[in-house]
C-alpha positions as protocol buffer text, in pm:
chain_id: "A"
residue {
  index: 1
  type: MET
  ca { x: 8920 y: 12539 z: -3533 }
}
residue {
  index: 2
  type: ASN
  ca { x: 9015 y: 12215 z: -3378 }
}
residue {
  index: 3
  type: ALA
  ca { x: 8859 y: 11861 z: -3417 }
}
residue {
  index: 4
  type: LYS
  ca { x: 8655 y: 11887 z: -3092 }
}
residue {
  index: 5
  type: ASN
  ca { x: 8499 y: 12221 z: -3197 }
}
residue {
  index: 6
  type: LYS
  ca { x: 8427 y: 12115 z: -3550 }
}
residue {
  index: 7
  type: TYR
  ca { x: 8246 y: 11791 z: -3388 }
}
residue {
  index: 8
  type: ILE
  ca { x: 8046 y: 12016 z: -3148 }
}
residue {
  index: 9
  type: GLN
  ca { x: 7941 y: 12238 z: -3436 }
}
residue {
  index: 10
  type: GLN
  ca { x: 7814 y: 11944 z: -3630 }
}
residue {
  index: 11
  type: LEU
  ca { x: 7620 y: 11787 z: -3347 }
}
residue {
  index: 12
  type: ILE
  ca { x: 7454 y: 12146 z: -3310 }
}
residue {
  index: 13
  type: HIS
  ca { x: 7384 y: 12152 z: -3672 }
}
residue {
  index: 14
  type: ASP
  ca { x: 7245 y: 11795 z: -3673 }
}
residue {
  index: 15
  type: TYR
  ca { x: 7042 y: 11882 z: -3353 }
}
residue {
  index: 16
  type: GLU
  ca { x: 6879 y: 12202 z: -3520 }
}
residue {
  index: 17
  type: TYR
  ca { x: 6797 y: 11989 z: -3849 }
}
residue {
  index: 18
  type: SER
  ca { x: 6635 y: 11721 z: -3630 }
}
residue {
  index: 19
  type: LEU
  ca { x: 6436 y: 11979 z: -3458 }
}
residue {
  index: 20
  type: SER
  ca { x: 6316 y: 12143 z: -3767 }
}
residue {
  index: 21
  type: LYS
  ca { x: 6225 y: 11784 z: -3919 }
}
residue {
  index: 22
  type: PHE
  ca { x: 6033 y: 11725 z: -3610 }
}
residue {
  index: 23
  type: ASP
  ca { x: 5836 y: 12020 z: -3636 }
}
residue {
  index: 24
  type: SER
  ca { x: 5755 y: 11996 z: -3998 }
}
residue {
  index: 25
  type: GLN
  ca { x: 5672 y: 11605 z: -3983 }
}
residue {
  index: 26
  type: THR
  ca { x: 5440 y: 11695 z: -3683 }
}
residue {
  index: 27
  type: LEU
  ca { x: 5257 y: 11944 z: -3889 }
}
residue {
  index: 28
  type: VAL
  ca { x: 5240 y: 11717 z: -4176 }
}
residue {
  index: 29
  type: ILE
  ca { x: 5106 y: 11416 z: -3970 }
}
residue {
  index: 30
  type: SER
  ca { x: 4856 y: 11633 z: -3787 }
}
residue {
  index: 31
  type: GLY
  ca { x: 4713 y: 11823 z: -4088 }
}
residue {
  index: 32
  type: GLY
  ca { x: 4687 y: 11489 z: -4271 }
}
residue {
  index: 33
  type: ALA
  ca { x: 4510 y: 11322 z: -3985 }
}
residue {
  index: 34
  type: LEU
  ca { x: 4259 y: 11605 z: -3980 }
}
residue {
  index: 35
  type: GLY
  ca { x: 4202 y: 11589 z: -4340 }
}
residue {
  index: 36
  type: PHE
  ca { x: 4167 y: 11193 z: -4325 }
}
residue {
  index: 37
  type: SER
  ca { x: 3927 y: 11213 z: -4057 }
}
residue {
  index: 38
  type: LEU
  ca { x: 3696 y: 11458 z: -4244 }
}
residue {
  index: 39
  type: THR
  ca { x: 3724 y: 11246 z: -4569 }
}
residue {
  index: 40
  type: PHE
  ca { x: 3644 y: 10929 z: -4339 }
}
residue {
  index: 41
  type: ILE
  ca { x: 3319 y: 11112 z: -4213 }
}
residue {
  index: 42
  type: SER
  ca { x: 3208 y: 11238 z: -4547 }
}
residue {
  index: 43
  type: ASP
  ca { x: 3285 y: 10953 z: -4775 }
}
residue {
  index: 44
  type: ILE
  ca { x: 3319 y: 10610 z: -4585 }
}
residue {
  index: 45
  type: VAL
  ca { x: 3095 y: 10604 z: -4283 }
}
residue {
  index: 46
  type: VAL
  ca { x: 2782 y: 10820 z: -4293 }
}
residue {
  index: 47
  type: PHE
  ca { x: 2806 y: 11063 z: -3972 }
}
residue {
  index: 48
  type: GLN
  ca { x: 2466 y: 10991 z: -3878 }
}
residue {
  index: 49
  type: GLU
  ca { x: 2541 y: 10613 z: -3861 }
}
residue {
  index: 50
  type: ALA
  ca { x: 2867 y: 10663 z: -3679 }
}
residue {
  index: 51
  type: ILE
  ca { x: 2905 y: 10521 z: -3340 }
}
residue {
  index: 52
  type: TYR
  ca { x: 3167 y: 10634 z: -3058 }
}
residue {
  index: 53
  type: LEU
  ca { x: 3180 y: 10973 z: -3176 }
}
residue {
  index: 54
  type: ILE
  ca { x: 3370 y: 11064 z: -2846 }
}
residue {
  index: 55
  type: LEU
  ca { x: 3690 y: 10881 z: -3012 }
}
residue {
  index: 56
  type: LEU
  ca { x: 3676 y: 11120 z: -3317 }
}
residue {
  index: 57
  type: TYR
  ca { x: 3618 y: 11413 z: -3116 }
}
residue {
  index: 58
  type: ILE
  ca { x: 3920 y: 11355 z: -2883 }
}
residue {
  index: 59
  type: ALA
  ca { x: 4130 y: 11251 z: -3160 }
}
residue {
  index: 60
  type: LEU
  ca { x: 4079 y: 11581 z: -3346 }
}
residue {
  index: 61
  type: GLY
  ca { x: 4155 y: 11750 z: -3031 }
}
residue {
  index: 62
  type: CYS
  ca { x: 4485 y: 11591 z: -3015 }
}
residue {
  index: 63
  type: PHE
  ca { x: 4566 y: 11667 z: -3366 }
}
residue {
  index: 64
  type: ILE
  ca { x: 4480 y: 12029 z: -3302 }
}
residue {
  index: 65
  type: LEU
  ca { x: 4670 y: 12022 z: -2968 }
}
residue {
  index: 66
  type: ALA
  ca { x: 4974 y: 11881 z: -3148 }
}
residue {
  index: 67
  type: ILE
  ca { x: 4983 y: 12161 z: -3387 }
}
residue {
  index: 68
  type: PHE
  ca { x: 4936 y: 12426 z: -3132 }
}
residue {
  index: 69
  type: ILE
  ca { x: 5189 y: 12300 z: -2914 }
}
residue {
  index: 70
  type: GLY
  ca { x: 5438 y: 12236 z: -3171 }
}
residue {
  index: 71
  type: PHE
  ca { x: 5409 y: 12608 z: -3305 }
}
residue {
  index: 72
  type: THR
  ca { x: 5456 y: 12724 z: -2925 }
}
residue {
  index: 73
  type: GLY
  ca { x: 5778 y: 12472 z: -2895 }
}
residue {
  index: 74
  type: HIS
  ca { x: 5893 y: 12629 z: -3207 }
}
residue {
  index: 75
  type: TYR
  ca { x: 5853 y: 12994 z: -3086 }
}
residue {
  index: 76
  type: PHE
  ca { x: 6020 y: 12897 z: -2753 }
}
residue {
  index: 77
  type: SER
  ca { x: 6309 y: 12736 z: -2934 }
}
residue {
  index: 78
  type: MET
  ca { x: 6371 y: 13045 z: -3159 }
}
residue {
  index: 79
  type: GLN
  ca { x: 6360 y: 13261 z: -2855 }
}
residue {
  index: 80
  type: ASN
  ca { x: 6619 y: 13025 z: -2674 }
}
residue {
  index: 81
  type: ILE
  ca { x: 6843 y: 13014 z: -2973 }
}
residue {
  index: 82
  type: SER
  ca { x: 6829 y: 13400 z: -3004 }
}
residue {
  index: 83
  type: LYS
  ca { x: 6909 y: 13467 z: -2660 }
}
residue {
  index: 84
  type: SER
  ca { x: 7210 y: 13207 z: -2669 }
}
residue {
  index: 85
  type: ILE
  ca { x: 7336 y: 13388 z: -3006 }
}
residue {
  index: 86
  type: ASP
  ca { x: 7327 y: 13718 z: -2793 }
}
residue {
  index: 87
  type: LEU
  ca { x: 7520 y: 13582 z: -2499 }
}
residue {
  index: 88
  type: ALA
  ca { x: 7759 y: 13411 z: -2716 }
}
residue {
  index: 89
  type: THR
  ca { x: 7825 y: 13733 z: -2901 }
}
residue {
  index: 90
  type: GLU
  ca { x: 7890 y: 13922 z: -2581 }
}
residue {
  index: 91
  type: GLU
  ca { x: 8117 y: 13629 z: -2479 }
}
residue {
  index: 92
  type: LYS
  ca { x: 7898 y: 13527 z: -2180 }
}
residue {
  index: 93
  type: TYR
  ca { x: 7936 y: 13161 z: -2253 }
}
residue {
  index: 94
  type: ASP
  ca { x: 7866 y: 13085 z: -1867 }
}
residue {
  index: 95
  type: GLU
  ca { x: 7548 y: 13236 z: -1891 }
}
residue {
  index: 96
  type: ILE
  ca { x: 7416 y: 13008 z: -2179 }
}
residue {
  index: 97
  type: LYS
  ca { x: 7158 y: 12764 z: -2042 }
}
residue {
  index: 98
  type: PRO
  ca { x: 7059 y: 12443 z: -2211 }
}
residue {
  index: 99
  type: ASP
  ca { x: 6703 y: 12434 z: -2345 }
}
residue {
  index: 100
  type: LEU
  ca { x: 6483 y: 12259 z: -2115 }
}
residue {
  index: 101
  type: ILE
  ca { x: 6153 y: 12356 z: -2242 }
}
residue {
  index: 102
  type: THR
  ca { x: 6182 y: 12252 z: -2612 }
}
residue {
  index: 103
  type: PRO
  ca { x: 6238 y: 11875 z: -2537 }
}
residue {
  index: 104
  type: LYS
  ca { x: 5942 y: 11865 z: -2309 }
}
residue {
  index: 105
  type: ILE
  ca { x: 5709 y: 12041 z: -2552 }
}
residue {
  index: 106
  type: ASN
  ca { x: 5829 y: 11792 z: -2823 }
}
residue {
  index: 107
  type: CYS
  ca { x: 5761 y: 11503 z: -2578 }
}
residue {
  index: 108
  type: THR
  ca { x: 5428 y: 11651 z: -2526 }
}
residue {
  index: 109
  type: VAL
  ca { x: 5366 y: 11685 z: -2913 }
}
residue {
  index: 110
  type: LEU
  ca { x: 5487 y: 11306 z: -2955 }
}
residue {
  index: 111
  type: ILE
  ca { x: 5230 y: 11201 z: -2693 }
}
residue {
  index: 112
  type: THR
  ca { x: 4941 y: 11385 z: -2824 }
}
residue {
  index: 113
  type: LEU
  ca { x: 5000 y: 11310 z: -3185 }
}
residue {
  index: 114
  type: SER
  ca { x: 5029 y: 10927 z: -3118 }
}
residue {
  index: 115
  type: LEU
  ca { x: 4724 y: 10939 z: -2890 }
}
residue {
  index: 116
  type: GLY
  ca { x: 4535 y: 11107 z: -3175 }
}
residue {
  index: 117
  type: ILE
  ca { x: 4649 y: 10855 z: -3438 }
}
residue {
  index: 118
  type: LEU
  ca { x: 4558 y: 10562 z: -3185 }
}
residue {
  index: 119
  type: LEU
  ca { x: 4215 y: 10701 z: -3119 }
}
residue {
  index: 120
  type: MET
  ca { x: 4141 y: 10783 z: -3483 }
}
residue {
  index: 121
  type: VAL
  ca { x: 4235 y: 10434 z: -3598 }
}
residue {
  index: 122
  type: SER
  ca { x: 4041 y: 10297 z: -3313 }
}
residue {
  index: 123
  type: TYR
  ca { x: 3741 y: 10508 z: -3412 }
}
residue {
  index: 124
  type: CYS
  ca { x: 3780 y: 10397 z: -3804 }
}
residue {
  index: 125
  type: ILE
  ca { x: 3798 y: 10024 z: -3716 }
}
residue {
  index: 126
  type: VAL
  ca { x: 3503 y: 10053 z: -3482 }
}
residue {
  index: 127
  type: ASN
  ca { x: 3277 y: 10223 z: -3725 }
}
residue {
  index: 128
  type: ILE
  ca { x: 3406 y: 10021 z: -4041 }
}
residue {
  index: 129
  type: GLU
  ca { x: 3300 y: 9709 z: -3856 }
}
residue {
  index: 130
  type: ASN
  ca { x: 2972 y: 9867 z: -3746 }
}
residue {
  index: 131
  type: GLN
  ca { x: 2903 y: 9955 z: -4104 }
}
residue {
  index: 132
  type: ARG
  ca { x: 2986 y: 9598 z: -4231 }
}
residue {
  index: 133
  type: LYS
  ca { x: 2736 y: 9460 z: -3958 }
}
residue {
  index: 134
  type: ILE
  ca { x: 2453 y: 9709 z: -4109 }
}
residue {
  index: 135
  type: ILE
  ca { x: 2516 y: 9594 z: -4457 }
}
residue {
  index: 136
  type: ASN
  ca { x: 2511 y: 9215 z: -4344 }
}
residue {
  index: 137
  type: GLU
  ca { x: 2185 y: 9263 z: -4159 }
}
residue {
  index: 138
  type: THR
  ca { x: 2034 y: 9434 z: -4440 }
}
residue {
  index: 139
  type: GLU
  ca { x: 2122 y: 9177 z: -4686 }
}
residue {
  index: 140
  type: ASN
  ca { x: 1999 y: 8891 z: -4460 }
}
residue {
  index: 141
  type: SER
  ca { x: 1677 y: 9080 z: -4408 }
}
residue {
  index: 142
  type: LYS
  ca { x: 1628 y: 9125 z: -4806 }
}
residue {
  index: 143
  type: GLU
  ca { x: 1703 y: 8726 z: -4819 }
}
residue {
  index: 144
  type: LEU
  ca { x: 1426 y: 8650 z: -4565 }
}
residue {
  index: 145
  type: LEU
  ca { x: 1188 y: 8882 z: -4749 }
}
residue {
  index: 146
  type: TYR
  ca { x: 1253 y: 8743 z: -5096 }
}
residue {
  index: 147
  type: LYS
  ca { x: 1315 y: 8384 z: -5017 }
}
residue {
  index: 148
  type: GLU
  ca { x: 1189 y: 8152 z: -5297 }
}
residue {
  index: 149
  type: PRO
  ca { x: 920 y: 7912 z: -5191 }
}
residue {
  index: 150
  type: THR
  ca { x: 1013 y: 7554 z: -5111 }
}
residue {
  index: 151
  type: ALA
  ca { x: 842 y: 7230 z: -5191 }
}
residue {
  index: 152
  type: ILE
  ca { x: 673 y: 7239 z: -4845 }
}
residue {
  index: 153
  type: THR
  ca { x: 535 y: 7598 z: -4875 }
}
residue {
  index: 154
  type: THR
  ca { x: 418 y: 7510 z: -5223 }
}
residue {
  index: 155
  type: ILE
  ca { x: 224 y: 7193 z: -5115 }
}
residue {
  index: 156
  type: THR
  ca { x: 71 y: 7383 z: -4811 }
}
residue {
  index: 157
  type: ASP
  ca { x: -39 y: 7682 z: -5040 }
}
residue {
  index: 158
  type: SER
  ca { x: -197 y: 7428 z: -5282 }
}
residue {
  index: 159
  type: ILE
  ca { x: -390 y: 7258 z: -4984 }
}
residue {
  index: 160
  type: ASN
  ca { x: -534 y: 7575 z: -4870 }
}
C-alpha cells in the first residue's frame, strides 16, 4: 500500500471515529440535560412556582429530538457504509457516492442540542431569579410584620 492510500485509510478511520464520538456525545449530553431538567424541577424550583414553562417544554423537545435524529442519522450512516462496502467488494468504485445525509443530520442534531441547552439555561436562570425574588419578598414582609417598636411608637402608645 502506498503512502497516499495509507493516508486516505487513516482519514477514513479518523472520520469514522469522529462520527462515533459525535453520536455518543450527543446521547450523553441530551440524556444528561433531560436528567438535569427533571432534577431542577423537583429539587430546586417548585414546579407550581415555576415561570416561563414554555422554555422548559421546548428545551425538553429539543433534547428528545436531538436523540431521535441522532439515532436516525446513525442508521442512515450504517446503511451508507454497508452499501459502500458492497460496492467496493464488487469493485464498482465509480458507483460509491459520498454520504450527503449524515452531515446534514449531524448539523441538525448540533442545532437542536445547542438550542435545547440555551433554552434550558435560560429557563433555569429566570426561575432561580424568580425564586430569589419570592424569598426576598417573603423575608421583607416578615420584617415588616415583626418590626420592633421605635421610640415614637412607644410614646404614642403610652399617650393613648
